[in-house]
Coordinates of C-alpha atoms and ligand atoms in Angstrom, one line a residue:
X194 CA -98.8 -1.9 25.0
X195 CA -97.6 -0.8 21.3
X196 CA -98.3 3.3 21.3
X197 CA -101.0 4.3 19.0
X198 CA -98.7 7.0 17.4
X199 CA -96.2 4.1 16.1
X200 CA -95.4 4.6 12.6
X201 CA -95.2 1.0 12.3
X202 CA -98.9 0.5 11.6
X203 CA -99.6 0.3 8.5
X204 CA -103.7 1.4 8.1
X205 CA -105.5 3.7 10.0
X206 CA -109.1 3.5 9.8
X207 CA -112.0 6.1 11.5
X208 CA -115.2 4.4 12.2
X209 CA -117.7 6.7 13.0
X210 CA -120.9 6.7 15.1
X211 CA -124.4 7.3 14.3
X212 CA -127.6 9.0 14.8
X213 CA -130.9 8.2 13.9
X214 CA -133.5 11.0 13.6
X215 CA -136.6 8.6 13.2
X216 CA -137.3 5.2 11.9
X217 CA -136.2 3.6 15.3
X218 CA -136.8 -0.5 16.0
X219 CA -138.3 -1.1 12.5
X220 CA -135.1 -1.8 10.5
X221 CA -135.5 -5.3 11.5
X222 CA -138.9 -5.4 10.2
X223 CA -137.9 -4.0 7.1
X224 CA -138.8 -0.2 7.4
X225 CA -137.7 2.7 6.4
X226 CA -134.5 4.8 8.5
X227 CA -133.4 8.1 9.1
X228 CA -129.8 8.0 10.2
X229 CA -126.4 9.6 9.6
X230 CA -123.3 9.1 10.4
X231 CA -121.0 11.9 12.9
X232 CA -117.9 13.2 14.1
X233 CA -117.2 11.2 17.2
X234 CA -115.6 8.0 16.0
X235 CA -113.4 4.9 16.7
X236 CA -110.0 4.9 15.3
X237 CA -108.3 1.7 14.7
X238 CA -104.8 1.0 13.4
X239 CA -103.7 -2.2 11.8
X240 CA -100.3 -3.6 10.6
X241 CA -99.6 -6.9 9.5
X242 CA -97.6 -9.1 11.8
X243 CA -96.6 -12.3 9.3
X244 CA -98.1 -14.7 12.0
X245 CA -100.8 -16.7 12.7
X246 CA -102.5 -14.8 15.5
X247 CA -104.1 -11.3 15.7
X248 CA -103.0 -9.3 18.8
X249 CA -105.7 -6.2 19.7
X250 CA -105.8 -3.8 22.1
X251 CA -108.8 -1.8 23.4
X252 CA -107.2 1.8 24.7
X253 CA -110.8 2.6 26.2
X254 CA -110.6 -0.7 27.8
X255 CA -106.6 -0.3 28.5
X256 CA -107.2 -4.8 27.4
X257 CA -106.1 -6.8 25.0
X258 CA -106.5 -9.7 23.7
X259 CA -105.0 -12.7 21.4
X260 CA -106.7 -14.7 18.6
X261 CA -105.5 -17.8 17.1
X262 CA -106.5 -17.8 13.7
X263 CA -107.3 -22.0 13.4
X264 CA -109.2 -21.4 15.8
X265 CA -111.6 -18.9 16.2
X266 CA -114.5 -19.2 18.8
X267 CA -116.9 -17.0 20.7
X268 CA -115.4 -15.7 24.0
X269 CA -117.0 -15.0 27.3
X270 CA -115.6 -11.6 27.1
X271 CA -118.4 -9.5 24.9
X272 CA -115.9 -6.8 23.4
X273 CA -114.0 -9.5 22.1
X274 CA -116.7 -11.2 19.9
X275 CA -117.3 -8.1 18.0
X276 CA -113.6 -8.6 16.5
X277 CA -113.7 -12.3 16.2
X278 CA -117.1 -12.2 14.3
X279 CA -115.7 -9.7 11.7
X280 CA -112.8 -12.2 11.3
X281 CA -115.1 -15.3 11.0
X282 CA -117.6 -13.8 8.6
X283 CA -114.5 -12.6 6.5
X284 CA -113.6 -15.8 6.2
X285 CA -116.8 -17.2 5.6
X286 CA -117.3 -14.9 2.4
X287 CA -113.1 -15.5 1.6
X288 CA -111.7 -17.9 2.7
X289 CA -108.0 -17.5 4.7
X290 CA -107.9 -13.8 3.5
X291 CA -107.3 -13.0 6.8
X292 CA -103.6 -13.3 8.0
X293 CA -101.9 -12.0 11.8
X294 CA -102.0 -8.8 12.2
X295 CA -102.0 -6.3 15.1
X296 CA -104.8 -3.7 15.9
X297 CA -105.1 -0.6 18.2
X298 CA -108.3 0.5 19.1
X299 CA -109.1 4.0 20.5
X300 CA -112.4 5.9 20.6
X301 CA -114.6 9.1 21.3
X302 CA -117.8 7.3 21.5
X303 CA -119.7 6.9 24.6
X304 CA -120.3 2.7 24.6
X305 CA -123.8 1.3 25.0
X306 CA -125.3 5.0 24.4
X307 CA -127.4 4.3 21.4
X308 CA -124.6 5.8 19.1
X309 CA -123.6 2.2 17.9
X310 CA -120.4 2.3 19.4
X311 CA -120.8 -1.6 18.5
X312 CA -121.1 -1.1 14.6
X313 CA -118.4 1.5 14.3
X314 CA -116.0 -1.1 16.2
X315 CA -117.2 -3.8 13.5
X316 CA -117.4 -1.8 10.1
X317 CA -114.1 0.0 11.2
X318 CA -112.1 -4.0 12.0
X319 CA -114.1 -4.9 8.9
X320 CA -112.2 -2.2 6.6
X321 CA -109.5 -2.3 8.2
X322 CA -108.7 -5.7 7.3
X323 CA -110.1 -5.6 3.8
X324 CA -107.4 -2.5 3.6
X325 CA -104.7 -4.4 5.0
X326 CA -105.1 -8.0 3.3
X327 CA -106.6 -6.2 -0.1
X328 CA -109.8 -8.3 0.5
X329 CA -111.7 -7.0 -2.4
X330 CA -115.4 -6.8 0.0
X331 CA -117.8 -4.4 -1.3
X332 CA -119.1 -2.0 0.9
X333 CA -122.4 -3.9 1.3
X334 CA -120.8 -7.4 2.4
X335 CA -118.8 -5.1 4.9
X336 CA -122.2 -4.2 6.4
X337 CA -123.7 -7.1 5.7
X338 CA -120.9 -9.4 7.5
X339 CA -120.3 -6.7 10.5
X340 CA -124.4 -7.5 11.0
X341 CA -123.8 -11.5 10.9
X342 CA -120.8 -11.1 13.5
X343 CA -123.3 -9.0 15.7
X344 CA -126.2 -11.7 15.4
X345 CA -123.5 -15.0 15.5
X346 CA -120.6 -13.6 17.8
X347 CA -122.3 -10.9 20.3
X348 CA -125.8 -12.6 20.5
X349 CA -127.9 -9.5 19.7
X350 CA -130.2 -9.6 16.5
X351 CA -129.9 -6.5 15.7
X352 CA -130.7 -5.0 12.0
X353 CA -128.9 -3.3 9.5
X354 CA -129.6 0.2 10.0
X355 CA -126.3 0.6 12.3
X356 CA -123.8 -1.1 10.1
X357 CA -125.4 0.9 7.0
X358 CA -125.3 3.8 8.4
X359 CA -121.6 4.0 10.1
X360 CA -120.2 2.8 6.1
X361 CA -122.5 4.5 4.3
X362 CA -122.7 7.9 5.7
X363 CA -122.3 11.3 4.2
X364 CA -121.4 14.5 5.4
X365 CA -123.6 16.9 5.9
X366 CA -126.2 14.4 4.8
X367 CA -129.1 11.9 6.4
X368 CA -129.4 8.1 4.5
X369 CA -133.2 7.6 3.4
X370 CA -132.6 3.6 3.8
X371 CA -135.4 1.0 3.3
X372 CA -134.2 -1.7 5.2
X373 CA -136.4 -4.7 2.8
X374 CA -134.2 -3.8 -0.2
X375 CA -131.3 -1.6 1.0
X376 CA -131.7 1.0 -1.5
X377 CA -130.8 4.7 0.0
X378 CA -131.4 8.0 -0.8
X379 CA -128.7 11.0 0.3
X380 CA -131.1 14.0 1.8
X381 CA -129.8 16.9 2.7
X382 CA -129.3 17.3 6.8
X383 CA -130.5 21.2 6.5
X384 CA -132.4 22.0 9.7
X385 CA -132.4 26.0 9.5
X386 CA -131.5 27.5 12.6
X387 CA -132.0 23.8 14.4
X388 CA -128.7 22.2 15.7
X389 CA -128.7 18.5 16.9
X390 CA -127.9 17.7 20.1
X391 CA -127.5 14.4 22.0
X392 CA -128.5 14.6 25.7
X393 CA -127.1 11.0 27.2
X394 CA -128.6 9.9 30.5
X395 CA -125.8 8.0 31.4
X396 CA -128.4 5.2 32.4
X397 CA -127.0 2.2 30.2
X398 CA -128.8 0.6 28.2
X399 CA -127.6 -3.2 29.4
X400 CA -131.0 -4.4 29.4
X401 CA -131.5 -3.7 25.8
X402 CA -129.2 -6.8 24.4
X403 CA -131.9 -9.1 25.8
X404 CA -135.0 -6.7 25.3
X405 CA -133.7 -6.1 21.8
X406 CA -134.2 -9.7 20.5
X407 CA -137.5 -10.1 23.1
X408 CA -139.2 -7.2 20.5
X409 CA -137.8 -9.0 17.2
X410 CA -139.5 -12.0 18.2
X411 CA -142.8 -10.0 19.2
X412 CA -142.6 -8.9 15.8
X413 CA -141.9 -11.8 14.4
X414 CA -145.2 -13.1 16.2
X415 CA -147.0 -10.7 15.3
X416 CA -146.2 -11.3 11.6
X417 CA -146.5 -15.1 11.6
X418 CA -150.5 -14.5 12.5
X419 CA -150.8 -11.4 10.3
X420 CA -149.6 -14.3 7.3
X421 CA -152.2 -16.8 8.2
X422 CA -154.8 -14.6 6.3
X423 CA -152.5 -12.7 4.2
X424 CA -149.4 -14.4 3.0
X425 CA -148.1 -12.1 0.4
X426 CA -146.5 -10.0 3.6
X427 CA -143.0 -10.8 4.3
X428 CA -141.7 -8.6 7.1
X429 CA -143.7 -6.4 9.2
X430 CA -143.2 -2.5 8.2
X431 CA -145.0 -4.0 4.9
X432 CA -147.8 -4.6 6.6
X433 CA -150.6 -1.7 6.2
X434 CA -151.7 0.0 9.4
X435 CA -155.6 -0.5 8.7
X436 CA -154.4 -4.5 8.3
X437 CA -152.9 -4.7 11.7
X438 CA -155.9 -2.7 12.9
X439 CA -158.2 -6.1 12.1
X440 CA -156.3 -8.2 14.4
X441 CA -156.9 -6.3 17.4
X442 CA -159.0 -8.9 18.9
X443 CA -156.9 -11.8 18.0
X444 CA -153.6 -10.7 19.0
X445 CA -152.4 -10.4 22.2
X446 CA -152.8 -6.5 23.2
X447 CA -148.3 -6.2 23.5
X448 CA -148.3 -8.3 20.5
X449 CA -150.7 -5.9 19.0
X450 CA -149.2 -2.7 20.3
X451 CA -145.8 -4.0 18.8
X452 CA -147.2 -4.5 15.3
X453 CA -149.0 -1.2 15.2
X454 CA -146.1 0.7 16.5
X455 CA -143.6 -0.9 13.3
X456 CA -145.9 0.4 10.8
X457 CA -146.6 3.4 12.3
X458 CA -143.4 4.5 12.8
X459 CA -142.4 2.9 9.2
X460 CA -144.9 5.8 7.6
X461 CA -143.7 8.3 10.2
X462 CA -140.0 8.2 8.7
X463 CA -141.7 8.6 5.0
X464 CA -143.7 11.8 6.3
X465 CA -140.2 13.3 7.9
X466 CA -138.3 13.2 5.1
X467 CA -141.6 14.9 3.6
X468 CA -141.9 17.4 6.1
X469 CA -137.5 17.6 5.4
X470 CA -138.1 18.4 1.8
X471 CA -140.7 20.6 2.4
X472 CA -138.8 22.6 4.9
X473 CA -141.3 21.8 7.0
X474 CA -139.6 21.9 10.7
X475 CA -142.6 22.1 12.9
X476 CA -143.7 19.1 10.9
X477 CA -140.7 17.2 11.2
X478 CA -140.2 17.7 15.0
X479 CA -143.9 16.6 15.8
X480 CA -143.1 13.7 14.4
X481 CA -140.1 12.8 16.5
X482 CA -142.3 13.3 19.3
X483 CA -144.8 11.3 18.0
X484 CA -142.1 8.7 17.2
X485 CA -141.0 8.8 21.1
X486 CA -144.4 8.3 22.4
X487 CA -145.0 5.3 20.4
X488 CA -141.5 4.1 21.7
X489 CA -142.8 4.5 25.4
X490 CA -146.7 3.3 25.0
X491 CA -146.5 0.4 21.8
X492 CA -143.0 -0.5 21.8
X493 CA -142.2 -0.3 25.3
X494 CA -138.4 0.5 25.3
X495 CA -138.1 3.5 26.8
X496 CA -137.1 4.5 30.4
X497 CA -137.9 7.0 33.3
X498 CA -134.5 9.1 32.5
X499 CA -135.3 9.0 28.6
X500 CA -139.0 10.2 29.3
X501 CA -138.2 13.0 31.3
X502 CA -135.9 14.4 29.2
X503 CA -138.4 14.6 26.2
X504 CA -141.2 15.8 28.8
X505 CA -138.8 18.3 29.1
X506 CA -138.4 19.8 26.0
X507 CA -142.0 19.2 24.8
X508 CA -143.3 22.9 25.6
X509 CA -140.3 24.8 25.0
X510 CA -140.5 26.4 21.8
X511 CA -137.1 26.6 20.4
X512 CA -136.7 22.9 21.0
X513 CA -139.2 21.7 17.9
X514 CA -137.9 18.1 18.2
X515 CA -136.8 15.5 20.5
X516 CA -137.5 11.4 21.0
X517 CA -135.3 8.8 22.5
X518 CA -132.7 7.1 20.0
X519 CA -131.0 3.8 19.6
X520 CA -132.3 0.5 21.1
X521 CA -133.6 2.2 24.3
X522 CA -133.4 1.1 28.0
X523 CA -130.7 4.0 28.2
X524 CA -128.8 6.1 26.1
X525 CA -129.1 9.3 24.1
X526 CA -132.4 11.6 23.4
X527 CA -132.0 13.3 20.4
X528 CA -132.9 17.2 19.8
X529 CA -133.4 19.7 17.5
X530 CA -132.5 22.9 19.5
X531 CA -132.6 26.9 18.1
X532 CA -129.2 27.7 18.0
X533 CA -129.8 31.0 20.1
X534 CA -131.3 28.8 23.2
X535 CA -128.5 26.0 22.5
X536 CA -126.2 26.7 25.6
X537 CA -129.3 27.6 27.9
X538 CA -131.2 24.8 27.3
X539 CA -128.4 22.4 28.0
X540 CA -127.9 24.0 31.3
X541 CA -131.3 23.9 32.1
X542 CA -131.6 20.3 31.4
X543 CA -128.6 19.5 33.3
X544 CA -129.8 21.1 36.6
X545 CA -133.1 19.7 36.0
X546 CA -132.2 16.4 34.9
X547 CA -129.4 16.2 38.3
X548 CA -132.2 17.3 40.3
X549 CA -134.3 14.7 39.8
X550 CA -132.6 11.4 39.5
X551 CA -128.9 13.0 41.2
X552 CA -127.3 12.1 37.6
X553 CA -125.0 13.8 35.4
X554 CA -126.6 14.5 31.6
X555 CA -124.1 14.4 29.0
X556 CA -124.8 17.1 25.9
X557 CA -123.0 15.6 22.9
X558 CA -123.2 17.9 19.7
X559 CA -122.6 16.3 16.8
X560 CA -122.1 17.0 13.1
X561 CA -122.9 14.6 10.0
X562 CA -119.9 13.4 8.6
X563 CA -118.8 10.5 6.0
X564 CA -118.5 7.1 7.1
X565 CA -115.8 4.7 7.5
X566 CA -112.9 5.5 5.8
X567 CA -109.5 4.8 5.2
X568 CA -107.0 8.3 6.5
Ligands
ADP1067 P1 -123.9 0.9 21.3 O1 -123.7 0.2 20.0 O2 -125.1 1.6 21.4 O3 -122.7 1.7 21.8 P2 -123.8 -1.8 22.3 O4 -124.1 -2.5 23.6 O5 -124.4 -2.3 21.0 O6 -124.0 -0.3 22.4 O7 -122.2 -1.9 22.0 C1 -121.3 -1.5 23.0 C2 -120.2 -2.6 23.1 O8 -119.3 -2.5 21.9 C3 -119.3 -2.4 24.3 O9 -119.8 -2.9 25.4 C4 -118.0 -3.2 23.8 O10 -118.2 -4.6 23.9 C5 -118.0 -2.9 22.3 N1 -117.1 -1.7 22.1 C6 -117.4 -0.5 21.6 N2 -116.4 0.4 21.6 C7 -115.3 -0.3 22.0 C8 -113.9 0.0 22.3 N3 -113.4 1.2 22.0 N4 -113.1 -1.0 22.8 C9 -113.6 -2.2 23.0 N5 -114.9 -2.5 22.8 C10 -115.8 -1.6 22.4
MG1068 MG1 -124.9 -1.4 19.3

C-alpha cells in the first residue's frame, strides 16, 4: 500500500461532510433544504498512472481495489460502486476522459451516520478526476453525476441535497436549496450563543438503503393519486397542505401520513430560515422539534436511540433545538446547545444515553466550512 504522504500524487482533494438543520426526506420530492457543509472530511489523492486501470485504496477500510477501464460494472462489494459510478457517469457526460490513475482514500467521517460519508466519497472522486484529467465538469454535473452513480451503481435513490451540499458549501454559511429548480441562497449560520453538536448513536443506519427508496415510492404514490384530480403538480413538496388534507379518505392512512409530512416539513424549512433571519432562535429550534416529531409519527424513520436522545433534550432550556438528521434508522441527532451547558450536557447525555441502551454516544462538534475543494 502506496503511503498517503507520497509526493508522488499529483491532486489532493477534501471532501467534506454535511449537516442538515431541517428540510429532511423532502429533497426527493422537490422541497426546500437546510444544509451545510463541515470540517470533518474525506481526503483523496490522485495521480495519474498512464494505464488502463484505476488502482484505489480505502485507508478506513485498509482495501483496495482494481478497475479496468473497458470494463466497468457494478461490484458486489458496496464501497466500490460509489467509485465506479463516478467513473461511468464521467464518461457518460465525456466520453474516455477518464484515463488510469491511482487514488488514496482517507477520512474523519463516521460512515453510515447521516453525515453523507457516501456524497463526500463521490463529489471528492468526482473532482478529483475532473482535476487530474482537466475534465472541464461544472460544479452542477459533478453533483448531478455523483447523484446518478448513487441511484445506478449503489442502488439507493437518494436526492440531491447531499451531493449539493458537500460541493456547494460555504463557510460559516447554511445553503437555502430548493431541490425542484436547484437555485440556492447562502444564509448566514449565526446561532448566538447556540453551538451545533452531533450526538451519534452509533446504531447504523443499514436499514435505511432499503427504507430510503420504500419512502420515495410512498411518495411517489401518494403523488400519482394527488395528480388524478390535479395534474398541474409535479413532485410532492409542491403540493399544498390543505390539498393533501382532501385525500384523507382515499389514501391509505401511511400513504397519507407520508404526503402530509413532505409538505409539512417543505414549509417548516421556509419558516426556519424565517425564524434565522429574524434572529428568532426559540422559533427556529421549535421547529426542529417539530420537524423530528413528524420524522417519528408521518414519516416513520426514526428509531428508539434517535428518539430518546431528542426526548432528552426537549425540556432542557439551554438546548433550544434538536431532531434526528440524515436518512434515519440510525445516525446523528442534531443540537443547538448554549455554549455555557455545552460540556455538561454532553456528559449528561452520555451517561444517560449508556444507561439505557449500554451504548456509547458519540458528541461530534462541527463547524461550517466550504465544500469540495482542490488543496
Ligand atoms: P452516510 O452517507 O450517511 O455516511 P451511506 O450508507 O449513504 O451513509 O454511505 C456510507 C458508505 O459510503 C460506506 O458504507 C462505504 O460504502 C462508503 N464510504 C464512505 N466513506 C468511505 C471510505 N473512507 N472508504 C471506503 N468507502 C467509504
Ligand atoms: Mg449517504
Amino acid at each position: 500500500m502506496t503511503n498517503i504522504q507520497n509526493p508522488d500524487f499529483e491532486i489532493i482533494i477534501e471532501s467534506p461532510g454535511r449537516i442538515n438543520l431541517i428540510g429532511e426526506h423532502v429533497d426527493y420530492s422537490g422541497g426546500h433544504v437546510l444544509p451545510a457543509a463541515i470540517d470533518k472530511k474525506i481526503t483523496l489523492r490522485f495521480k495519474n498512472n498512464n494505464t488502463n486501470s484505476c488502482f484505489i485504496v480505502s485507508k478506513n477500510f485498509k482495501k483496495q481495489f482494481e478497475i479496468n477501464l473497458d470494463n466497468l460494472l457494478r461490484s458486489d462489494t458496496e464501497w466500490h460502486n460509489y467509485i465506479l459510478g463516478v467513473i461511468f457517469h464521467i464518461n457518460v457526460l465525456k466520453p474516455n476522459s477518464v484515463k488510469g490513475f491511482d487514488c488514496e482514500i482517507e477520512s474523519n467521517l463516521p460512515l453510515g451516520s447521516g453525515i453523507s460519508s457516501s456524497a463526500a466519497l463521490e463529489c471528492g472522486v468526482a473532482k478529483g478526476l475532473n482535476e487530474l484529467f482537466d475534465i472541464g465538469l461544472t460544479d452542477i454535473e459533478m453533483i448531478t453525476l455523483s447523484k446518478d452513480a448513487e441511484h445506478t451503481f449503489v442502488g439507493t435513490k437518494c436526492g440531491i441535497m447531499d451531493q449539493f451540499a458537500v460541493v456547494k458549501g460555504k463557510k460559516d454559511h447554511l445553503l437555502l436549496l430548493n431541490c425542484e429548480t436547484l437555485d440556492h441562497e447562502l444564509i448566514k449560520a449565526d446561532f448566538g450563543d447556540y453551538k451545533i453538536t452531533l450526538l451519534n448513536t452509533n446504531v447504523s443506519h443499514n436499514l435505511a438503503s432499503s427504507e430510503y427508496n420504500v419512502r420515495r415510492d410512498e411518495c411517489n404514490t401518494a403523488l400519482e393519486a394527488i395528480q388524478k384530480k390535479y395534474p398541474e403538480y409535479t413532485l410532492l413538496a409542491q403540493v399544498r397542505p390543505k390539498v393533501i388534507r382532501e385525500f384523507e379518505k382515499i389514501l391509505p392512512k401511511k400513504i397519507y401520513n407520508r404526503a402530509l409530512y413532505v409538505t409539512k416539513e417543505n414549509r417548516r424549512t421556509l419558516k426556519a430560515v424565517k425564524a434565522l433571519k429574524e434572529n428568532d432562535l426559540a422559533r427556529f429550534g421549535e421547529l426542529l422539534y417539530k420537524s423530528h416529531r413528524g420524522l417519528t409519527n408521518l414519516f416513520e424513520v426514526s428509531c428508539k436511540e434517535l428518539d430518546f436522545l431528542v426526548d432528552f433534550t426537549q425540556d432542557l432550556d439551554y438546548v433550544i433545538g434538536s431532531r434526528m438528521m440524515g436518512g434515519g434508522f440510525g445516525g446523528c441527532t442534531i443540537n443547538l446547545v448554549h455554549k455555557d451547558y455545552f460540556d455538561s450536557f454532553i456528559e449528561d447525555a452520555k451517561a444517560a444515553y449508556q444507561e439505557k441502551f449500554d451504548l456509547d454516544l458519540t458528541p461530534i462538534k462541527v463547524a461550517i466550512s466550504d465544500g469540495t475543494r482542490k488543496v
